[in-house]
Coordinates of C-alpha atoms (C1' of nucleotides) in Angstrom, one line a residue:
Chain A
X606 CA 184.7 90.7 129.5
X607 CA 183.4 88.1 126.7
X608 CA 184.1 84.6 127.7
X609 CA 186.9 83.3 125.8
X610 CA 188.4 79.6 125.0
X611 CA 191.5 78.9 126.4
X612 CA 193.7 79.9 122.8
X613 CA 196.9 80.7 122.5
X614 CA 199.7 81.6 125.2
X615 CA 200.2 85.1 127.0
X616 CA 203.0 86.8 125.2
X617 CA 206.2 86.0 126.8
X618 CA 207.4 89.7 126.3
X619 CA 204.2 91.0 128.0
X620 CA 204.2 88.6 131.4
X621 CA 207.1 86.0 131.6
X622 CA 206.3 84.4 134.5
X623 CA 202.5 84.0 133.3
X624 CA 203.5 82.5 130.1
X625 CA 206.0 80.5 132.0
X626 CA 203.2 79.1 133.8
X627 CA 201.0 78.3 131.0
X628 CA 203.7 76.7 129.1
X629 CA 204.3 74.2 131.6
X630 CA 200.9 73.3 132.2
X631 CA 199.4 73.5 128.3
X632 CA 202.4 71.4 127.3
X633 CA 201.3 68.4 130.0
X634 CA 204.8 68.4 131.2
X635 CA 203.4 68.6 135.1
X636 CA 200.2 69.0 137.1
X637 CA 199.9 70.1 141.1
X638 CA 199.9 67.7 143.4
X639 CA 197.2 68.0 146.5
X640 CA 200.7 69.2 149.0
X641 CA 201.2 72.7 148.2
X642 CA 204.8 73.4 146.4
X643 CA 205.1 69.8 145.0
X644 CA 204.0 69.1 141.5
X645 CA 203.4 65.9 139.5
X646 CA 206.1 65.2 136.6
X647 CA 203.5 63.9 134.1
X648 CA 204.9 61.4 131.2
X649 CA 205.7 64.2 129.1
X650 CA 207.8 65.7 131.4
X651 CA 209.5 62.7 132.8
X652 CA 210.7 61.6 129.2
X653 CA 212.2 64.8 129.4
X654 CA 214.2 64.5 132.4
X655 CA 214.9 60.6 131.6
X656 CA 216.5 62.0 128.4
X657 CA 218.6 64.2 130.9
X658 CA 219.4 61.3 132.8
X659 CA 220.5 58.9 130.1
X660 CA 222.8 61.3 128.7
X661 CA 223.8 62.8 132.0
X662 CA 224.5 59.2 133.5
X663 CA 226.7 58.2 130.2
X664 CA 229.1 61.6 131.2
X665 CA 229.0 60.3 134.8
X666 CA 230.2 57.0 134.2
X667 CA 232.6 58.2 131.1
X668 CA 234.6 60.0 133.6
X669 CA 234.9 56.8 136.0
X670 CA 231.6 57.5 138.4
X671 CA 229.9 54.7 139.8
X672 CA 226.2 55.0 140.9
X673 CA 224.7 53.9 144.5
X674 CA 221.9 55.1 146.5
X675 CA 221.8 56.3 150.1
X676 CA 218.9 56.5 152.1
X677 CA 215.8 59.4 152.3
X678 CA 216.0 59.8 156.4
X679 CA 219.1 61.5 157.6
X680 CA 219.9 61.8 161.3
X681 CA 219.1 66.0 161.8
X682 CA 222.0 65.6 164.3
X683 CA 224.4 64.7 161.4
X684 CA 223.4 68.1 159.7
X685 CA 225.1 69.8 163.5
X686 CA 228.4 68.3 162.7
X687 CA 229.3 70.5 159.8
X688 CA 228.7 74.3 161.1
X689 CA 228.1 76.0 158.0
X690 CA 225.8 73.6 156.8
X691 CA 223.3 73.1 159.0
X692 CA 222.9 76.8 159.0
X693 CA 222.7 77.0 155.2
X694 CA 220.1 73.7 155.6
X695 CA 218.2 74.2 159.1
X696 CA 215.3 76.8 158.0
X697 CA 214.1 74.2 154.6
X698 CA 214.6 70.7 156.7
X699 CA 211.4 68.9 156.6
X700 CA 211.8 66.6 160.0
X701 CA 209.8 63.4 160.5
X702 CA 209.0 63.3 163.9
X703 CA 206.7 60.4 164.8
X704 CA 206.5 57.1 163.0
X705 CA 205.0 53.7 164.0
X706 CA 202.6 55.7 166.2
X707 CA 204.8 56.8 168.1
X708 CA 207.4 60.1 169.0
X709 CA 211.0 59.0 167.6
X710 CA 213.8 59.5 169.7
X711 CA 215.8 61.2 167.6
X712 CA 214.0 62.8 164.6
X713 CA 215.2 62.5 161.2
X714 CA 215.0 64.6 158.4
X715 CA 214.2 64.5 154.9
X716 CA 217.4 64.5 152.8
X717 CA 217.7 68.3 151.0
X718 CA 221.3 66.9 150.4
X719 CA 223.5 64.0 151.0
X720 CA 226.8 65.0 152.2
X721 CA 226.1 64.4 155.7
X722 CA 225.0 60.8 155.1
X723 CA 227.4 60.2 152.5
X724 CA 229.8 61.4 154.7
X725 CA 229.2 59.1 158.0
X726 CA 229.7 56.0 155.5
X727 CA 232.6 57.2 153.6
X728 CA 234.3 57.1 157.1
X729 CA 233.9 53.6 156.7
X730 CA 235.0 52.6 153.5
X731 CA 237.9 54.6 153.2
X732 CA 240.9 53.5 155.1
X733 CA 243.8 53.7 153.0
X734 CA 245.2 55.9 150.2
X735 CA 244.5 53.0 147.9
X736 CA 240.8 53.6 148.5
X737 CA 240.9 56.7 146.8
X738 CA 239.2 58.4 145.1
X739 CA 235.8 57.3 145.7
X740 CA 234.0 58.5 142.6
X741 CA 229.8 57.8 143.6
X742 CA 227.1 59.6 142.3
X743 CA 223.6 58.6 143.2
X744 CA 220.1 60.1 141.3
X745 CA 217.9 60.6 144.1
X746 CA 214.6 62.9 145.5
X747 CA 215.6 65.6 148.0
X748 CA 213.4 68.2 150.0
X749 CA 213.5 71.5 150.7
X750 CA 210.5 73.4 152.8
X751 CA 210.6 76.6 150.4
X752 CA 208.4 79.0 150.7
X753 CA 207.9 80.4 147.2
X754 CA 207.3 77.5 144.5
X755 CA 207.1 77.4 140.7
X756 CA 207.0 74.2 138.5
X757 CA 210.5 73.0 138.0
X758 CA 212.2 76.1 138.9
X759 CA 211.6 75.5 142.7
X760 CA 209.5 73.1 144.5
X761 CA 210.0 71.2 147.7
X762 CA 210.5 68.2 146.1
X763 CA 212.7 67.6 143.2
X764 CA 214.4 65.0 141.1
X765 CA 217.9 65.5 140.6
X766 CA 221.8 63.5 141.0
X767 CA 224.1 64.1 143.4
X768 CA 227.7 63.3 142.5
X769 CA 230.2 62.7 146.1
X770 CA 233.8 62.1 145.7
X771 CA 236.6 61.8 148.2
X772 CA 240.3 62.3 146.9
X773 CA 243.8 62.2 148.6
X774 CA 244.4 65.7 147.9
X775 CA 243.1 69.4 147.3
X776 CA 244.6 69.6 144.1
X777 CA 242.8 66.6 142.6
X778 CA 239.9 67.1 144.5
X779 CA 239.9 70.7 142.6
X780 CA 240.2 69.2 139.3
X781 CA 237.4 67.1 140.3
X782 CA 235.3 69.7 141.1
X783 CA 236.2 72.0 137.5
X784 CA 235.8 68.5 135.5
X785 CA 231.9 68.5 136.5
X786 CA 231.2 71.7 136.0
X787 CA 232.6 70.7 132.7
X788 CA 230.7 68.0 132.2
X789 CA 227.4 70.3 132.7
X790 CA 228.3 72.6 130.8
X791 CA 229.4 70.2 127.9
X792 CA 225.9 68.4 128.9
X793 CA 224.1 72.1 128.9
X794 CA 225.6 73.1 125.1
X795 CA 226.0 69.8 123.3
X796 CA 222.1 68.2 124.3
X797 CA 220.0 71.5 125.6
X798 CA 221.3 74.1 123.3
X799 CA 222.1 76.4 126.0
X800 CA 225.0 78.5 126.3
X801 CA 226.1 78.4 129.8
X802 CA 228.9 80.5 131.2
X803 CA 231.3 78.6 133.9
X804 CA 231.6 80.3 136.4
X805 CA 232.9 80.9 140.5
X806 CA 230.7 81.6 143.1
X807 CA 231.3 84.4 145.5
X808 CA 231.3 83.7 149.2
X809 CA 227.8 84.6 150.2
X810 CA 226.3 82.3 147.5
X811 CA 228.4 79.7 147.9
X812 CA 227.1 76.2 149.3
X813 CA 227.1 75.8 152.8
X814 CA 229.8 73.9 153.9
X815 CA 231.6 74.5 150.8
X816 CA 234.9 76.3 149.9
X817 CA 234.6 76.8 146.4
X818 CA 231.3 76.5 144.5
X819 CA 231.3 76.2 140.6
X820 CA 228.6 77.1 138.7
X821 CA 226.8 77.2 135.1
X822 CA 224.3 80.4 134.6
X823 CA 221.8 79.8 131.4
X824 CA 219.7 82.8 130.2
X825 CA 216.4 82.9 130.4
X826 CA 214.4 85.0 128.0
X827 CA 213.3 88.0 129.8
X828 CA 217.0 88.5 130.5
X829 CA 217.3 86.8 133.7
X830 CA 220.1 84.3 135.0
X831 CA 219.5 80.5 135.9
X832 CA 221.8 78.7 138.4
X833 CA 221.5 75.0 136.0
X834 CA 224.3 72.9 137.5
X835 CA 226.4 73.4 140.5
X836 CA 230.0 72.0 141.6
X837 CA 231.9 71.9 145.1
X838 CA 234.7 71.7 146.6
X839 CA 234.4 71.2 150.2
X840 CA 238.1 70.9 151.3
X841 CA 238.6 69.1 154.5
X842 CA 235.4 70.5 155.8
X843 CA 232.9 67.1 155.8
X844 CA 236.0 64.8 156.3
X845 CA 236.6 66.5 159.9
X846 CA 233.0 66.8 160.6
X847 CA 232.5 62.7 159.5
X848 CA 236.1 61.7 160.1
X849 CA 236.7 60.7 156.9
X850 CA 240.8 59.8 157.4
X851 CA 243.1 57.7 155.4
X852 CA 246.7 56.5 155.6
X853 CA 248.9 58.1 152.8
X854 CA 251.9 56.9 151.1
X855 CA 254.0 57.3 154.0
X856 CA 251.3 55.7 156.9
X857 CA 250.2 59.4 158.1
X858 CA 247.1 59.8 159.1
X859 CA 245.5 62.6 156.5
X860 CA 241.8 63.7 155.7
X861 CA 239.8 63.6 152.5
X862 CA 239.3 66.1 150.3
X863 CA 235.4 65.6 149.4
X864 CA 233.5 67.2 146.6
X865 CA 229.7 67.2 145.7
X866 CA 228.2 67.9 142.3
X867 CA 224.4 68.3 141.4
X868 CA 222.0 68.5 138.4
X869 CA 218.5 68.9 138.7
X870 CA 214.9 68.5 137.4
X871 CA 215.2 72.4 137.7
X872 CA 216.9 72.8 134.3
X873 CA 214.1 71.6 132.7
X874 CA 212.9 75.0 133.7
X875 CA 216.1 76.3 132.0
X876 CA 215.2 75.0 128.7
X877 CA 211.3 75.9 129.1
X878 CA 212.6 79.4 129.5
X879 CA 215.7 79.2 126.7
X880 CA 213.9 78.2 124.4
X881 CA 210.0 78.8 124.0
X882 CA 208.4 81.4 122.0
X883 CA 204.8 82.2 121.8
X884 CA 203.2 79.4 120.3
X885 CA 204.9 77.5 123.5
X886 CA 207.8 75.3 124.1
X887 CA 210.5 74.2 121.5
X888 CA 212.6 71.2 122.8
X889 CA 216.4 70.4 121.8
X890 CA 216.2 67.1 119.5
X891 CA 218.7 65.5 121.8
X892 CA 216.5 65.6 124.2
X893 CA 213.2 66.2 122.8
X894 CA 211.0 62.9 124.2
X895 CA 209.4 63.3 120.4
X896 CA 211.6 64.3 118.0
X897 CA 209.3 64.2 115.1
X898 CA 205.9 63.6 115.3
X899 CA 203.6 62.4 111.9
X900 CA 200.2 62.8 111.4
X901 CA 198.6 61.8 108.8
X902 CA 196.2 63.0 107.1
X903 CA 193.0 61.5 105.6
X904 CA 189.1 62.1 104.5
X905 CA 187.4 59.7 107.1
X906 CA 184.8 58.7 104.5
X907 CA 187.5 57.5 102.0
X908 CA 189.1 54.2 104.3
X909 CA 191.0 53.0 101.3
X910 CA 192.8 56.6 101.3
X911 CA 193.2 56.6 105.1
X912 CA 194.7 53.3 104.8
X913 CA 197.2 53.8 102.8
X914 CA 198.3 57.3 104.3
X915 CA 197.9 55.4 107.5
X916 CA 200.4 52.3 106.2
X917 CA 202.8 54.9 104.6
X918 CA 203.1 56.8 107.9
X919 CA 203.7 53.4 109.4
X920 CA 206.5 52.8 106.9
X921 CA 208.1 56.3 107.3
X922 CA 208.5 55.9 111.2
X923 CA 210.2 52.4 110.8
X924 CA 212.6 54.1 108.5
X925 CA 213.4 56.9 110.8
X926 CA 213.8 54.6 113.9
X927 CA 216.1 52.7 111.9
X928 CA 217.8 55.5 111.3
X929 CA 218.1 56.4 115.4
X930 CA 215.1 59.1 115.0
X931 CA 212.7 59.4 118.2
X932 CA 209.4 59.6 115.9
X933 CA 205.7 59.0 117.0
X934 CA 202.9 58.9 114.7
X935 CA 199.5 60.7 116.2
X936 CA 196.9 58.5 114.9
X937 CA 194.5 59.5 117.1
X938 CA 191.1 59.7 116.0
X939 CA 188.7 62.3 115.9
X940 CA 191.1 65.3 115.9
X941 CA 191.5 67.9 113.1
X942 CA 195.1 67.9 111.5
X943 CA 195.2 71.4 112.8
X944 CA 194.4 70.9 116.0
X945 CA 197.3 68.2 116.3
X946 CA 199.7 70.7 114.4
X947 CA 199.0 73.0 117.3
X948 CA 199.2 70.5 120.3
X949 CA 203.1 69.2 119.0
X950 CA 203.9 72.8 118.4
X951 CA 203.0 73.7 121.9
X952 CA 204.6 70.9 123.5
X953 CA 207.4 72.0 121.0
X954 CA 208.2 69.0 119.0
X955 CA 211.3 70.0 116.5
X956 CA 210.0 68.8 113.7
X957 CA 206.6 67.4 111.9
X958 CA 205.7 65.4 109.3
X959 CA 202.5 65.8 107.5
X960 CA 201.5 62.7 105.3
X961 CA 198.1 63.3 103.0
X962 CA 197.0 62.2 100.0
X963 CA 198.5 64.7 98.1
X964 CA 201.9 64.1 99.2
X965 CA 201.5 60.0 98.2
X966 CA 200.5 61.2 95.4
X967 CA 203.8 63.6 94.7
X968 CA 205.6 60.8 96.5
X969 CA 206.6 63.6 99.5
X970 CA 205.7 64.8 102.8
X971 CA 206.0 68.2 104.4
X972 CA 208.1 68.6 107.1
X973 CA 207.7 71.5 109.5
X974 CA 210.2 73.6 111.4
X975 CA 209.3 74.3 114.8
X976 CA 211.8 76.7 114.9
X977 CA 211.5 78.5 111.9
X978 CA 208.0 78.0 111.0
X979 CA 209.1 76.9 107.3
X980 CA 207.4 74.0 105.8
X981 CA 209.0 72.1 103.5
X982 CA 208.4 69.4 100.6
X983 CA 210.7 66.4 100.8
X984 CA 210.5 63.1 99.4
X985 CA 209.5 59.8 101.0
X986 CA 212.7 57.9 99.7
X987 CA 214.9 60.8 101.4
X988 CA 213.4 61.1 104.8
X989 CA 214.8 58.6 106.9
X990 CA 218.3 60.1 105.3
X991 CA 217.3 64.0 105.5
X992 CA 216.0 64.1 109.0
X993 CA 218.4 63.2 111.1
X994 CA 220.7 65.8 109.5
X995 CA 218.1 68.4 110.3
X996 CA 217.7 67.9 113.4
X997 CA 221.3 68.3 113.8
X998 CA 221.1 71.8 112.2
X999 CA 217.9 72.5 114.6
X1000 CA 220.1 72.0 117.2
X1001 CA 222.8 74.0 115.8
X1002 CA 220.2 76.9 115.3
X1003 CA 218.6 76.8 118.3
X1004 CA 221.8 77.1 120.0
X1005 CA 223.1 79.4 117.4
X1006 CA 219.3 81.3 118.9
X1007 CA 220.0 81.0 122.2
X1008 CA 223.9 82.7 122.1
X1009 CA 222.9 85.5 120.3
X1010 CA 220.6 86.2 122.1
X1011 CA 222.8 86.2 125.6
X1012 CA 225.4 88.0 124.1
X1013 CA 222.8 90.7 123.2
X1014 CA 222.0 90.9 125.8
X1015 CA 225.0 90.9 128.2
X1016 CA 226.5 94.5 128.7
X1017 CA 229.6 96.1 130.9
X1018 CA 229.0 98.6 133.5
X1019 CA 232.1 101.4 134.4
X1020 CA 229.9 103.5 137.1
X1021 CA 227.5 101.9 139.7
X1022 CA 225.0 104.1 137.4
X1023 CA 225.3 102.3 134.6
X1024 CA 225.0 99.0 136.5
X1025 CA 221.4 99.9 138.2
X1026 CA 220.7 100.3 134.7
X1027 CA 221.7 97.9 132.5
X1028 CA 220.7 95.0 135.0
X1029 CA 217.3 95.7 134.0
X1030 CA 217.8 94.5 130.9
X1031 CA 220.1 91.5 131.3
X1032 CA 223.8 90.7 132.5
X1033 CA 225.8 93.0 133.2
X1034 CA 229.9 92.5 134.1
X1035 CA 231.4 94.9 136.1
X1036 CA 234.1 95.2 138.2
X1037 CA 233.4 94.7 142.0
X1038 CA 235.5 94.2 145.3
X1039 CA 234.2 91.3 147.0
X1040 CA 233.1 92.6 150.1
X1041 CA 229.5 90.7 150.9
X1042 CA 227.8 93.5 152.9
X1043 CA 228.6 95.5 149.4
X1044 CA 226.8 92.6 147.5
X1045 CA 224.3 92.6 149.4
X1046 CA 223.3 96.9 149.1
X1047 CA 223.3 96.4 145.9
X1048 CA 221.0 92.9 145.9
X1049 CA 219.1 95.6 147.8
X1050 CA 218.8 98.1 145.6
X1051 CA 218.6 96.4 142.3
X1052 CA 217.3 92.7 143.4
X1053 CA 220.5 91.9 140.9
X1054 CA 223.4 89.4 142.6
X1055 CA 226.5 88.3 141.5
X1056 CA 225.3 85.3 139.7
X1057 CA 229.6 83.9 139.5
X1058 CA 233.0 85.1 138.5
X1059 CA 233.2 83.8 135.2
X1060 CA 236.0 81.9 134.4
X1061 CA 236.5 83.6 131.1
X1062 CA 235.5 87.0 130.4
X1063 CA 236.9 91.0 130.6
X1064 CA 239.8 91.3 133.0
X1065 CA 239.3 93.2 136.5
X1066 CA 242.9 94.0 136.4
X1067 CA 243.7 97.7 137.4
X1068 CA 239.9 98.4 137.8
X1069 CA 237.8 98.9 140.8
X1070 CA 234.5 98.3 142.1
X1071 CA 231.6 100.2 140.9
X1072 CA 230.1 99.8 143.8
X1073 CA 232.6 100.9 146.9
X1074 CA 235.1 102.2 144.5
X1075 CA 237.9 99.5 146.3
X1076 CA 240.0 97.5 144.4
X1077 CA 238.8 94.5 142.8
X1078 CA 238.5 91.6 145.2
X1079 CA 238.9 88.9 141.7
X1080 CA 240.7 88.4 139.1
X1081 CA 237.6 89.4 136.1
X1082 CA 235.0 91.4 136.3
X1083 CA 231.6 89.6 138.1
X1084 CA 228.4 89.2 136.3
X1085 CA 225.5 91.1 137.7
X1086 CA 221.8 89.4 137.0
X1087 CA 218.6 88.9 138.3
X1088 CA 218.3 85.2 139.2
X1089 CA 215.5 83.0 139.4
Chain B
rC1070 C1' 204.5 85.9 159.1
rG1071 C1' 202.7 91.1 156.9
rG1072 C1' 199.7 93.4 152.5
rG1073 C1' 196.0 92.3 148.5
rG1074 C1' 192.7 88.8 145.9
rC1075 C1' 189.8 84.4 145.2
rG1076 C1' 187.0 79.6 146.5
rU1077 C1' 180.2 77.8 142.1
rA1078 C1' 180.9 70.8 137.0
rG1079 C1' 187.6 68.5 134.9
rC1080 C1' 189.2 73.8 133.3
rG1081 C1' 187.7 79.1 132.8
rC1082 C1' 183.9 82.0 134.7
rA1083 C1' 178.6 84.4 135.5
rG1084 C1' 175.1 84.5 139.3
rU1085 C1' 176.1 87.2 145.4
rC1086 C1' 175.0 94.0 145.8
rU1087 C1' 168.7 93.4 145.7
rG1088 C1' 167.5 85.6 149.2
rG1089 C1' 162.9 82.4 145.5
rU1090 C1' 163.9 75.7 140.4
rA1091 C1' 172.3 76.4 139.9
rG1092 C1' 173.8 78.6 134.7
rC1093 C1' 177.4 79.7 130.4
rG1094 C1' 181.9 78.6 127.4
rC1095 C1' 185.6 74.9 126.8
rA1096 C1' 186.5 69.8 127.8
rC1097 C1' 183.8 64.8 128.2
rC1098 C1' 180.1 60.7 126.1
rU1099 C1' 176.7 59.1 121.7
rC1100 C1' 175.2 59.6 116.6
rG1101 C1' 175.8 61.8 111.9
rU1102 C1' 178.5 65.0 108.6
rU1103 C1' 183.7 66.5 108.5
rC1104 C1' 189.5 66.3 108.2
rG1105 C1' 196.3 70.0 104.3
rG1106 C1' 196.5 75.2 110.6
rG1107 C1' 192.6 74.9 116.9
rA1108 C1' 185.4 71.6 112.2
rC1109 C1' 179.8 71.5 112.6
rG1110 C1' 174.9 69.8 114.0
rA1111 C1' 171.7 67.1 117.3
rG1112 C1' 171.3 64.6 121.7
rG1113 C1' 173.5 63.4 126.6
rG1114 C1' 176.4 62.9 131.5
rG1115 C1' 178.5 65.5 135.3
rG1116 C1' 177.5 70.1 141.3
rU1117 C1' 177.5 68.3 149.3
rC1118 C1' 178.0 76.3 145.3
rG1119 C1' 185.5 75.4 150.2
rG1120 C1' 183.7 73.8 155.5
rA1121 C1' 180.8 74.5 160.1
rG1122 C1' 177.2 77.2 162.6
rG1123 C1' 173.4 81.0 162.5
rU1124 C1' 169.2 84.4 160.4
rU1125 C1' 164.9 83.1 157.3
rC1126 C1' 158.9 79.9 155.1
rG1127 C1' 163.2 79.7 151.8
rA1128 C1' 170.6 80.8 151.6
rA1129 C1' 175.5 80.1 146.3
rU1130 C1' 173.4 85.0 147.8
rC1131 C1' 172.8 87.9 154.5
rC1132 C1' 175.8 87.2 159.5
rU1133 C1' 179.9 84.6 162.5
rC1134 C1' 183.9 81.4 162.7
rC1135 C1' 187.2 78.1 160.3
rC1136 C1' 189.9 76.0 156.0
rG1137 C1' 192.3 76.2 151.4
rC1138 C1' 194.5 78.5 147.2
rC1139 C1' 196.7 82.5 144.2
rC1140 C1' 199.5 87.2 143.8
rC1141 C1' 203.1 90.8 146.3
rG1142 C1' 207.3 91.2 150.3
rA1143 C1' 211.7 88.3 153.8
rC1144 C1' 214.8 82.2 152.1
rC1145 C1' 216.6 79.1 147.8
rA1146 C1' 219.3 73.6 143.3

RNA sequence: CGGGGCGUAGCGCAGUCUGGUAGCGCACCUCGUUCGGGACGAGGGGGUCGGAGGUUCGAAUCCUCCCGCCCCGACCA
């Protein structure tokens, strides 16, 4: 083998999980930190996910959440309380044992979640119907000891918010619940370009300690499904555990309905894997940290040139931050215009701006599509009015992309056949009867899962499972997929 | 924890079989020429060869033990 420079990406239709690799790290958006499974979020990166954040947070507080922050180091004991949960969290609790030189009484455990916490001091504050509901959310660092990481998708440490409310009753804490998963989903279509499908967990994927679990499943590229936002409903189940009571209306005694909600630094992953081609990632605008990048372009030896190109790039960005546009100019020394072409390509900047001395001269500059390729001649005047507009119609395009291709690439299976077969190349609905040992045979067999019950989709009515041939245990037919 | 692979410069690797001055590409620094799709020349800096022990006149290379990482299987936002 001939010793090679590092050029250009795997093919994402020959390894995905290679190129997935090299995307992340070629685009600077993380590095690996010297503990195995946790990765540094380099600055790239993070202006990623605080783009998430901003926009995310705006939702939160939109629909009357108030942010607050509870403490890394939960009592292990308080994960005993609740019975399904500390068996869903016990194997991935990382437990600090000794501090201040010495063995702790009782240890305590990294958070992997907050409901337990949350829970102990919600017992507190609510006392009365009047306290209700108690709409917090906090953004917060959790752990979880897995054993198999990749960069984003699934590392002991990751960034992410963690919405908790308490309500008076199940019917509001329900609409709670379905209002979240509404506001990732909105979140997931309107700033990432991704199509999500809302859907219902079944029981054996739902959250521990939950009784209904919401979910929003993006496609991935290679046809697989990505769990990108997830919404309980917990019922009475962390109010009896915590005693979290309240008088009602009529001075009875009555206990919370609680729900938790959570977004992560894992859907950055989702829009890695949405989105990128060959040539590397392409970002939404709304939440690309760069939404157009300049470079100019200059003969080094000709400084009155270079000036001027230099001073109209200036000019240009001032107009387009005016006009709201995240725009950076790469002055940077040194560098070939192709080689910095490349680099904001790779780290998938929507759209670029060339500025040489012909374009002064013609009184233009060329932008360039990320997504299409296209380069285009548009004049300096017009920019700062143009480019906003385009980037609305990248976003529309990318998302216009990313549906077609999901619904190419979602299918309906009649026979348990046809289902072994068709998950191999994407989602696949098909009718099944809810019986978990059956799920499981056929995670066995085909290394598919349910991945939800959509909440729209074909009707299960009159149908039976492809699996046990029993009648259908929901109301629509269940999405089979590989999962990340 | 089972199966497979790998640890040599920041990154990617050769050298190990057959012991004999530690190399190559990229990156980095300096100078010059360049600049509209990954520029070129000249010069330069950078290494406890994963660790410990052993064999030997001499170990990256052979032997023993240890450590770490990656890939594949059982858990997961």
């Amino acid at each position: 083998m001939p010793v090679m420079a590092k050029r250009g990406l795997t093919p994402h239709d020959e390894d995905f999980s290679a190129w997935y690799n090299e995307v992340v790290y070629e685009a600077d958006l993380v590095d690996h930190s010297p503990v195995r499974g946790s990765f540094v979020i380099r600055p790239y990166g993070y202006a990623l996910w605080e783009n998430i954040q901003r926009e995310l947070d705006a939702m939160f507080k939109a629909t009357g959440h108030e942010n607050l922050y509870f403490p890394l180091l939960i009592p292990v004991e308080f994960f005993e309380r609740e019975a399904q949960h500390v068996e869903g969290f016990s194997p991935e609790l990382a437990v600090v044992t000794h501090a201040g030189g010495k063995e702790l009484e009782a240890p305590l455990a990294i958070r992997p979640t907050s409901e337990t916490i949350i829970g102990e001091l919600y017992a507190k504050w609510i006392q009365s119907y009047r306290d209700l509901p108690l709409l917090y959310n906090q953004w917060a660092n959790v752990m979880r000891w897995e054993l198999r990481t990749r960069p984003f998708l699934r590392t002991t440490e990751f960034l992410w918010q963690e919405g908790h409310t308490a309500h008076a009753t199940a019917e509001e804490a329900l609409e709670e619940t379905r209002r979240m998963l509404d506001v990732y989903a909105t979140f997931a279509r309107d700033f990432a370009a991704i199509p999500v499908v809302e859907g219902e967990k079944t029981e054996g994927e739902r959250f521990a300690g939950a009784l209904q679990t919401l979910t929003i499943e993006a496609m991935m590229r290679d046809g697989k499904a990505l769990q990108s936002g997830t919404s309980h409903y917990m019922g009475e189940n962390f109010a009896r555990a915590f005693d979290i009571t309240f008088n009602d209306l009529d001075n009875e005694q009555a206990y919370v309905h609680t729900t938790s909600w959570g977004f992560s630094t894992r859907f950055i992953g989702a829009i890695i894997m949405a989105h990128g081609d060959d040539a590397g990632l392409i970002l939404p605008p709304k939440l690309a940290p760069h939404q157009v990048v300049i470079t100019p372009i200059a003969k080094r030896n000709d400084a009155d040139g270079a000036e001027r190109v230099g001073r109209e790039a200036a000019r240009v960005a001032d107009a387009l931050r005016a006009a709201g546009v995240r725009v950076k100019v790469d002055a940077r020394e040194g560098m070939s215009p192709g080689w910095k072409f490349n680099e904001w390509e790779r780290k998938g900047v929507p759209l670029r701006i060339e500025l040489g001395p012909k374009d002064l001269e013609a009184g233009t500059a060329v932008v360039a599509d990320r997504l299409s390729g296209e380069k285009t001649s548009v004049a300096l005047d017009a920019l700062a009015g143009d480019l906003p507009d385009r980037l609305e119609r990248f976003h529309e395009r990318l998302m216009e992309r990313a549906r077609s291709f999901r619904d190419a690439h979602i299918d309906e299976a009649h026979t348990y056949e046809e289902l072994v077969e068709k998950v191999e190349h994407g989602w696949v609905y098909a009718t099944h009867c809810g019986d978990p040992e059956s799920e499981a045979a056929i995670q066995e067999a085909t290394k598919a899962t349910v991945r939800c019950i959509p909440l729209e989709g074909p009707s299960a009515e009159g149908t039976t499972c492809v699996h046990t041939g029993k009648p259908s245990g929901y109301p629509r037919k269940v999405i089979f997929a590989k999962a990340y």
